[in-house]
Amino acid sequence: MRHFLIDTDTAGDDTTALLLLARTTNIALEGVTTVAGNVDVQQATENALYTLQIADRASQVPVYAGASRPLLYPLQTATDVHGADGMGNAHYPPAIQRPEQTHAVEAICRLADQWAGRLEIVAIGPLTNIALAVRLDPLLPKKIRHLWVMGGAVHAQGNVTPAAEFNFYVDPHAVHIVLDAGFPLTLLGWEICVRDGVLSDAFFEEIEGLQTPLTSFFLQTNRLVRAFDKSHGVAGATQPDALLTAVALQPTLATKSAPAFLQVAVDDNATRGMTVADLLLLDRTKNATVVRGVDAGAFQQRMRDLLEGNPLVAQER
Ligand code: RIB
Ligand code: CA
């Protein structure tokens, strides 16, 4: 049995990632931690609670609210992409389940101790909580089994500035701490999402025909990000967080990976949040494995299985 924690700034594609984990039958989802990013942390927490309710997991997975802003920079959200509520402006009612009293950063450290060596963290928002957890427990990187990160853009244009992807841009100082901490880390960058993780209009038409609670929720929470993507040159809708999570659950979906030494630009100028990737490792030790390709067809089938309500099974590791 694999044990997962997901750290999320819950909006559009984050909800799909959370559905994937919540609906996978042979893993244990030990907790959800929320972080400010796409939306403020209160909204991200409500969105996570509601998503678990839609996944028929209400009150089965503890949700812990986390950092309300980046380590140093003021919060910049993505409500222009995902809607004011992050859910395509659905403005869902509050979920029945309430968040835990424990702070997300404390919860990350406690769960790492509880599942010593077996906890896998899927990080799909700004890395603020993960960085604070490293400061709370410097041994954290040695206590977890793997850290799966959606973020950055490796040798590629970003999606917030020409240099930076959103999660890395919002809190580059947190990225610096995480990259420097010694985690067993796999990174999926934006460049792979726009190449191998795009869901076409034909896919959406297929999903629209299913008319299940899961498909209605998916279509609603992703309707604005789909429109944003298409108006910005993407041939459909990206699902970065779902793509990373699908790879975490089924690592063989990654058709190509490479060892890398990653750094991030932190100064507030044109390169803020830029991923500086050394894939040649001429004189440095790797600090990450970078995904360089994902099986697009297999990812789409995984999404169909999820939205059709089929039981999902993760690969053992
Ligand atoms: O750049 C993509 C990332 O930012 C994803 O985590 C998505 O949720 C967006 O907020
Ligand atoms: Ca996210």
Short mmCIF file of C-alpha atoms and ligand atoms in Angstrom, two decimals:
data_model
loop_
_atom_site.label_atom_id
_atom_site.label_comp_id
_atom_site.label_asym_id
_atom_site.label_seq_id
_atom_site.Cartn_x
_atom_site.Cartn_y
_atom_site.Cartn_z
CA MET A 1 0.00 0.00 0.00
CA ARG A 2 1.33 3.44 -0.95
CA HIS A 3 0.64 6.42 1.35
CA PHE A 4 0.04 9.89 -0.12
CA LEU A 5 -0.34 13.47 1.06
CA ILE A 6 -1.37 16.14 -1.45
CA ASP A 7 -0.42 19.80 -0.97
CA THR A 8 -2.66 21.98 -3.11
CA ASP A 9 -3.82 25.54 -3.92
CA THR A 10 -7.11 23.93 -4.93
CA ALA A 11 -8.59 25.24 -8.18
CA GLY A 12 -9.46 23.77 -11.59
CA ASP A 13 -6.79 21.21 -12.37
CA ASP A 14 -5.97 20.73 -8.67
CA THR A 15 -9.47 19.35 -8.16
CA THR A 16 -8.87 16.78 -10.91
CA ALA A 17 -5.61 15.76 -9.22
CA LEU A 18 -7.42 15.40 -5.89
CA LEU A 19 -10.15 13.32 -7.54
CA LEU A 20 -7.49 11.00 -9.00
CA LEU A 21 -5.99 10.36 -5.56
CA ALA A 22 -9.35 10.15 -3.77
CA ARG A 23 -10.71 7.63 -6.30
CA THR A 24 -7.66 5.36 -6.44
CA THR A 25 -8.58 2.20 -4.52
CA ASN A 26 -5.17 0.72 -3.64
CA ILE A 27 -3.55 3.73 -2.00
CA ALA A 28 -4.07 5.54 1.31
CA LEU A 29 -4.67 9.28 1.04
CA GLU A 30 -3.43 10.29 4.49
CA GLY A 31 -4.21 13.97 4.21
CA VAL A 32 -4.73 17.11 2.16
CA THR A 33 -2.81 20.30 2.98
CA THR A 34 -3.79 23.59 1.40
CA VAL A 35 -1.68 26.59 0.44
CA ALA A 36 -2.35 30.06 -0.97
CA GLY A 37 -1.81 30.22 -4.72
CA ASN A 38 -4.55 29.99 -7.32
CA VAL A 39 -6.89 31.37 -4.67
CA ASP A 40 -6.46 32.41 -1.03
CA VAL A 41 -5.89 29.59 1.43
CA GLN A 42 -9.40 29.78 2.92
CA GLN A 43 -10.92 29.28 -0.53
CA ALA A 44 -8.38 26.56 -1.39
CA THR A 45 -9.39 24.76 1.80
CA GLU A 46 -13.12 24.99 1.05
CA ASN A 47 -12.46 23.80 -2.51
CA ALA A 48 -10.52 20.79 -1.23
CA LEU A 49 -13.27 19.88 1.24
CA TYR A 50 -15.93 20.16 -1.47
CA THR A 51 -13.87 18.10 -3.93
CA LEU A 52 -13.51 15.28 -1.40
CA GLN A 53 -17.31 15.39 -0.93
CA ILE A 54 -17.80 15.05 -4.70
CA ALA A 55 -15.37 12.11 -4.64
CA ASP A 56 -17.56 10.36 -2.02
CA ARG A 57 -14.72 10.73 0.50
CA ALA A 58 -16.38 13.29 2.82
CA SER A 59 -14.93 13.12 6.35
CA GLN A 60 -12.60 10.28 5.37
CA VAL A 61 -9.46 12.38 4.62
CA PRO A 62 -8.27 15.12 6.99
CA VAL A 63 -7.77 18.55 5.43
CA TYR A 64 -5.28 20.98 6.98
CA ALA A 65 -5.12 24.68 6.06
CA GLY A 66 -1.64 26.06 5.49
CA ALA A 67 0.30 29.14 4.48
CA SER A 68 -1.79 32.18 3.61
CA ARG A 69 1.00 33.85 1.58
CA PRO A 70 4.42 33.15 0.06
CA LEU A 71 7.52 33.29 2.26
CA LEU A 72 8.56 36.79 1.18
CA TYR A 73 6.57 38.07 -1.81
CA PRO A 74 2.94 39.17 -1.50
CA LEU A 75 0.40 36.63 -2.75
CA GLN A 76 -0.49 36.74 -6.42
CA THR A 77 -3.48 34.55 -7.22
CA ALA A 78 -4.78 33.09 -10.52
CA THR A 79 -8.44 34.03 -10.13
CA ASP A 80 -8.25 35.54 -13.62
CA VAL A 81 -7.60 31.99 -14.89
CA HIS A 82 -9.73 29.80 -12.61
CA GLY A 83 -12.47 32.23 -11.49
CA ALA A 84 -12.94 34.16 -8.25
CA ASP A 85 -13.59 30.92 -6.33
CA GLY A 86 -11.05 28.88 -8.33
CA MET A 87 -13.90 26.59 -9.40
CA GLY A 88 -15.06 28.30 -12.56
CA ASN A 89 -17.23 30.62 -10.45
CA ALA A 90 -19.49 27.77 -9.38
CA HIS A 91 -19.62 29.22 -5.85
CA TYR A 92 -20.42 25.82 -4.39
CA PRO A 93 -21.98 25.68 -0.89
CA PRO A 94 -19.65 24.83 2.00
CA ALA A 95 -18.84 21.14 2.34
CA ILE A 96 -20.09 19.25 5.38
CA GLN A 97 -16.54 18.33 6.48
CA ARG A 98 -14.54 21.03 8.25
CA PRO A 99 -10.74 21.46 8.24
CA GLU A 100 -8.60 20.18 11.11
CA GLN A 101 -7.24 22.57 13.75
CA THR A 102 -3.65 21.47 13.09
CA HIS A 103 -1.71 23.72 10.69
CA ALA A 104 -0.72 22.12 7.38
CA VAL A 105 3.01 22.51 8.06
CA GLU A 106 2.71 20.68 11.38
CA ALA A 107 0.58 18.02 9.69
CA ILE A 108 3.18 17.42 6.96
CA CYS A 109 5.87 16.81 9.60
CA ARG A 110 3.62 14.61 11.76
CA LEU A 111 2.52 12.46 8.80
CA ALA A 112 6.14 12.10 7.65
CA ASP A 113 7.03 10.81 11.13
CA GLN A 114 3.95 8.58 11.29
CA TRP A 115 4.66 6.95 7.90
CA ALA A 116 8.45 7.06 8.26
CA GLY A 117 9.97 6.46 4.85
CA ARG A 118 6.64 5.58 3.19
CA LEU A 119 4.85 8.92 2.71
CA GLU A 120 4.75 10.31 -0.84
CA ILE A 121 3.93 14.02 -1.14
CA VAL A 122 2.23 15.35 -4.29
CA ALA A 123 2.88 19.12 -4.37
CA ILE A 124 0.75 20.96 -6.90
CA GLY A 125 0.79 24.57 -5.72
CA PRO A 126 3.39 27.07 -4.57
CA LEU A 127 5.88 25.20 -2.35
CA THR A 128 5.40 27.45 0.70
CA ASN A 129 4.12 24.70 3.03
CA ILE A 130 6.84 22.26 1.97
CA ALA A 131 9.56 24.86 2.55
CA LEU A 132 8.17 25.77 5.98
CA ALA A 133 7.99 22.06 6.86
CA VAL A 134 11.70 21.72 6.01
CA ARG A 135 12.44 24.64 8.33
CA LEU A 136 10.33 22.98 11.07
CA ASP A 137 12.00 19.58 10.57
CA PRO A 138 15.29 19.67 8.62
CA LEU A 139 15.22 15.86 8.50
CA LEU A 140 11.93 15.86 6.53
CA PRO A 141 13.59 15.06 3.14
CA LYS A 142 15.05 11.89 4.63
CA LYS A 143 11.72 10.88 6.19
CA ILE A 144 9.57 10.81 3.09
CA ARG A 145 9.57 8.32 0.27
CA HIS A 146 9.15 10.79 -2.61
CA LEU A 147 8.20 14.38 -3.40
CA TRP A 148 6.29 14.77 -6.67
CA VAL A 149 6.19 18.42 -7.85
CA MET A 150 4.20 20.15 -10.56
CA GLY A 151 6.09 23.34 -11.28
CA GLY A 152 8.70 25.16 -13.27
CA ALA A 153 9.39 25.23 -16.99
CA VAL A 154 12.57 23.44 -18.02
CA HIS A 155 14.31 25.22 -20.92
CA ALA A 156 10.89 26.56 -21.99
CA GLN A 157 8.54 29.53 -21.89
CA GLY A 158 6.57 29.96 -18.71
CA ASN A 159 2.83 30.53 -18.31
CA VAL A 160 2.94 33.61 -16.04
CA THR A 161 5.96 35.37 -17.55
CA PRO A 162 8.20 34.30 -20.42
CA ALA A 163 10.59 32.96 -17.79
CA ALA A 164 8.33 31.43 -15.14
CA GLU A 165 5.57 28.93 -14.46
CA PHE A 166 2.94 30.00 -11.86
CA ASN A 167 3.86 27.80 -8.86
CA PHE A 168 7.54 28.72 -9.14
CA TYR A 169 6.76 32.40 -9.79
CA VAL A 170 4.46 32.88 -6.78
CA ASP A 171 6.99 31.63 -4.20
CA PRO A 172 10.49 31.20 -5.69
CA HIS A 173 12.09 31.39 -2.22
CA ALA A 174 10.15 28.29 -1.20
CA VAL A 175 11.30 26.53 -4.37
CA HIS A 176 14.91 27.43 -3.51
CA ILE A 177 14.59 25.90 -0.04
CA VAL A 178 12.93 22.74 -1.38
CA LEU A 179 15.48 22.23 -4.18
CA ASP A 180 18.31 22.70 -1.69
CA ALA A 181 16.87 20.38 0.99
CA GLY A 182 17.79 16.97 -0.47
CA PHE A 183 14.32 15.58 -1.21
CA PRO A 184 13.92 12.53 -3.46
CA LEU A 185 12.15 14.74 -6.00
CA THR A 186 10.47 14.32 -9.38
CA LEU A 187 9.46 17.49 -11.23
CA LEU A 188 6.92 17.85 -14.04
CA GLY A 189 7.24 21.22 -15.71
CA TRP A 190 4.78 23.34 -17.66
CA GLU A 191 6.49 22.49 -20.96
CA ILE A 192 5.39 18.85 -20.67
CA CYS A 193 1.82 19.88 -19.73
CA VAL A 194 1.29 21.89 -22.90
CA ARG A 195 2.79 19.12 -25.05
CA ASP A 196 1.56 15.85 -23.51
CA GLY A 197 -1.24 16.86 -21.13
CA VAL A 198 -3.73 18.80 -23.25
CA LEU A 199 -7.36 17.62 -23.36
CA SER A 200 -8.94 18.36 -26.75
CA ASP A 201 -12.43 19.61 -27.62
CA ALA A 202 -13.22 16.07 -28.80
CA PHE A 203 -12.30 14.80 -25.32
CA PHE A 204 -14.57 17.36 -23.69
CA GLU A 205 -17.45 16.51 -26.05
CA GLU A 206 -17.00 12.86 -25.05
CA ILE A 207 -17.06 13.77 -21.36
CA GLU A 208 -20.04 16.10 -21.77
CA GLY A 209 -22.01 13.12 -23.05
CA LEU A 210 -21.46 11.13 -19.83
CA GLN A 211 -23.48 13.48 -17.56
CA THR A 212 -22.37 12.06 -14.21
CA PRO A 213 -21.80 14.06 -10.98
CA LEU A 214 -18.04 13.71 -11.52
CA THR A 215 -18.18 14.95 -15.13
CA SER A 216 -20.44 17.87 -14.22
CA PHE A 217 -18.03 18.88 -11.47
CA PHE A 218 -14.97 18.47 -13.74
CA LEU A 219 -16.56 20.51 -16.55
CA GLN A 220 -17.61 23.28 -14.18
CA THR A 221 -14.35 23.64 -12.25
CA ASN A 222 -12.28 23.60 -15.46
CA ARG A 223 -14.50 25.66 -17.75
CA LEU A 224 -12.64 28.95 -17.24
CA VAL A 225 -9.11 27.53 -17.35
CA ARG A 226 -10.08 25.73 -20.57
CA ALA A 227 -11.21 29.03 -22.09
CA PHE A 228 -8.03 30.74 -20.82
CA ASP A 229 -5.79 28.03 -22.31
CA LYS A 230 -7.53 28.15 -25.69
CA SER A 231 -7.26 31.95 -25.81
CA HIS A 232 -3.53 31.61 -25.14
CA GLY A 233 -2.61 29.30 -27.99
CA VAL A 234 -3.18 25.91 -26.38
CA ALA A 235 -5.08 23.36 -28.53
CA GLY A 236 -7.45 22.51 -25.67
CA ALA A 237 -7.33 22.49 -21.86
CA THR A 238 -4.21 21.84 -19.82
CA GLN A 239 -4.40 19.76 -16.64
CA PRO A 240 -0.91 20.22 -15.12
CA ASP A 241 -1.73 18.97 -11.61
CA ALA A 242 -3.70 15.98 -12.88
CA LEU A 243 -0.85 15.08 -15.24
CA LEU A 244 1.71 15.15 -12.42
CA THR A 245 -0.59 13.16 -10.13
CA ALA A 246 -1.29 10.58 -12.84
CA VAL A 247 2.49 10.12 -13.20
CA ALA A 248 2.91 9.82 -9.42
CA LEU A 249 0.21 7.11 -9.32
CA GLN A 250 1.50 5.36 -12.47
CA PRO A 251 5.19 6.26 -12.95
CA THR A 252 5.37 4.30 -16.21
CA LEU A 253 3.19 7.04 -17.76
CA ALA A 254 6.44 9.02 -17.89
CA THR A 255 8.02 7.94 -21.18
CA LYS A 256 11.27 9.84 -20.56
CA SER A 257 12.96 11.31 -17.49
CA ALA A 258 16.37 12.84 -16.83
CA PRO A 259 18.53 13.54 -13.79
CA ALA A 260 19.01 17.27 -13.28
CA PHE A 261 20.47 19.90 -11.02
CA LEU A 262 17.73 22.49 -10.64
CA GLN A 263 17.90 26.02 -9.32
CA VAL A 264 15.36 28.85 -9.35
CA ALA A 265 15.73 32.59 -9.89
CA VAL A 266 14.34 34.48 -6.89
CA ASP A 267 14.96 38.20 -7.56
CA ASP A 268 11.86 40.21 -8.47
CA ASN A 269 12.85 40.96 -12.06
CA ALA A 270 12.26 39.48 -15.54
CA THR A 271 13.66 36.09 -14.46
CA ARG A 272 11.70 35.73 -11.19
CA GLY A 273 10.67 32.07 -10.79
CA MET A 274 12.73 30.89 -13.75
CA THR A 275 13.83 27.24 -13.63
CA VAL A 276 17.58 27.00 -14.17
CA ALA A 277 18.12 23.37 -15.20
CA ASP A 278 21.48 21.64 -15.63
CA LEU A 279 20.69 18.39 -17.46
CA LEU A 280 24.33 17.70 -18.30
CA LEU A 281 25.44 17.48 -14.65
CA LEU A 282 28.98 18.24 -15.75
CA ASP A 283 30.20 19.02 -12.24
CA ARG A 284 27.18 18.80 -9.96
CA THR A 285 25.10 16.13 -8.26
CA LYS A 286 21.46 15.86 -9.31
CA ASN A 287 18.79 17.22 -6.95
CA ALA A 288 15.80 16.19 -9.07
CA THR A 289 14.50 13.83 -11.72
CA VAL A 290 12.79 15.84 -14.45
CA VAL A 291 9.99 14.33 -16.51
CA ARG A 292 10.75 14.87 -20.21
CA GLY A 293 7.75 13.06 -21.73
CA VAL A 294 4.36 11.57 -20.76
CA ASP A 295 2.21 9.06 -22.71
CA ALA A 296 -0.59 11.44 -23.74
CA GLY A 297 -2.99 8.68 -24.80
CA ALA A 298 -2.56 6.80 -21.54
CA PHE A 299 -3.17 10.02 -19.59
CA GLN A 300 -6.39 10.68 -21.50
CA GLN A 301 -7.54 7.13 -20.80
CA ARG A 302 -6.79 7.65 -17.11
CA MET A 303 -8.96 10.76 -17.20
CA ARG A 304 -11.77 8.82 -18.94
CA ASP A 305 -11.56 6.08 -16.30
CA LEU A 306 -11.77 8.71 -13.55
CA LEU A 307 -14.69 10.61 -15.03
CA GLU A 308 -16.61 7.46 -15.96
CA GLY A 309 -16.38 6.49 -12.30
CA ASN A 310 -14.25 3.42 -12.97
CA PRO A 311 -12.13 2.23 -10.02
CA LEU A 312 -8.56 3.46 -10.40
CA VAL A 313 -5.52 1.39 -9.40
CA ALA A 314 -2.06 2.80 -8.78
CA GLN A 315 1.19 1.05 -9.63
CA GLU A 316 3.04 -0.38 -6.66
CA ARG A 317 6.55 1.05 -6.18
O1 RIB B 1 1.32 26.47 -13.77
C1 RIB B 1 0.40 25.46 -13.46
C2 RIB B 1 0.11 25.45 -12.00
O2 RIB B 1 -0.47 26.70 -11.66
C3 RIB B 1 -0.91 24.41 -11.60
O3 RIB B 1 -0.64 23.99 -10.29
C4 RIB B 1 -2.23 25.11 -11.70
O4 RIB B 1 -3.08 24.78 -10.59
C5 RIB B 1 -1.88 26.59 -11.70
O5 RIB B 1 -2.32 27.19 -10.56
CA CA B 2 -2.24 23.97 -8.49
#
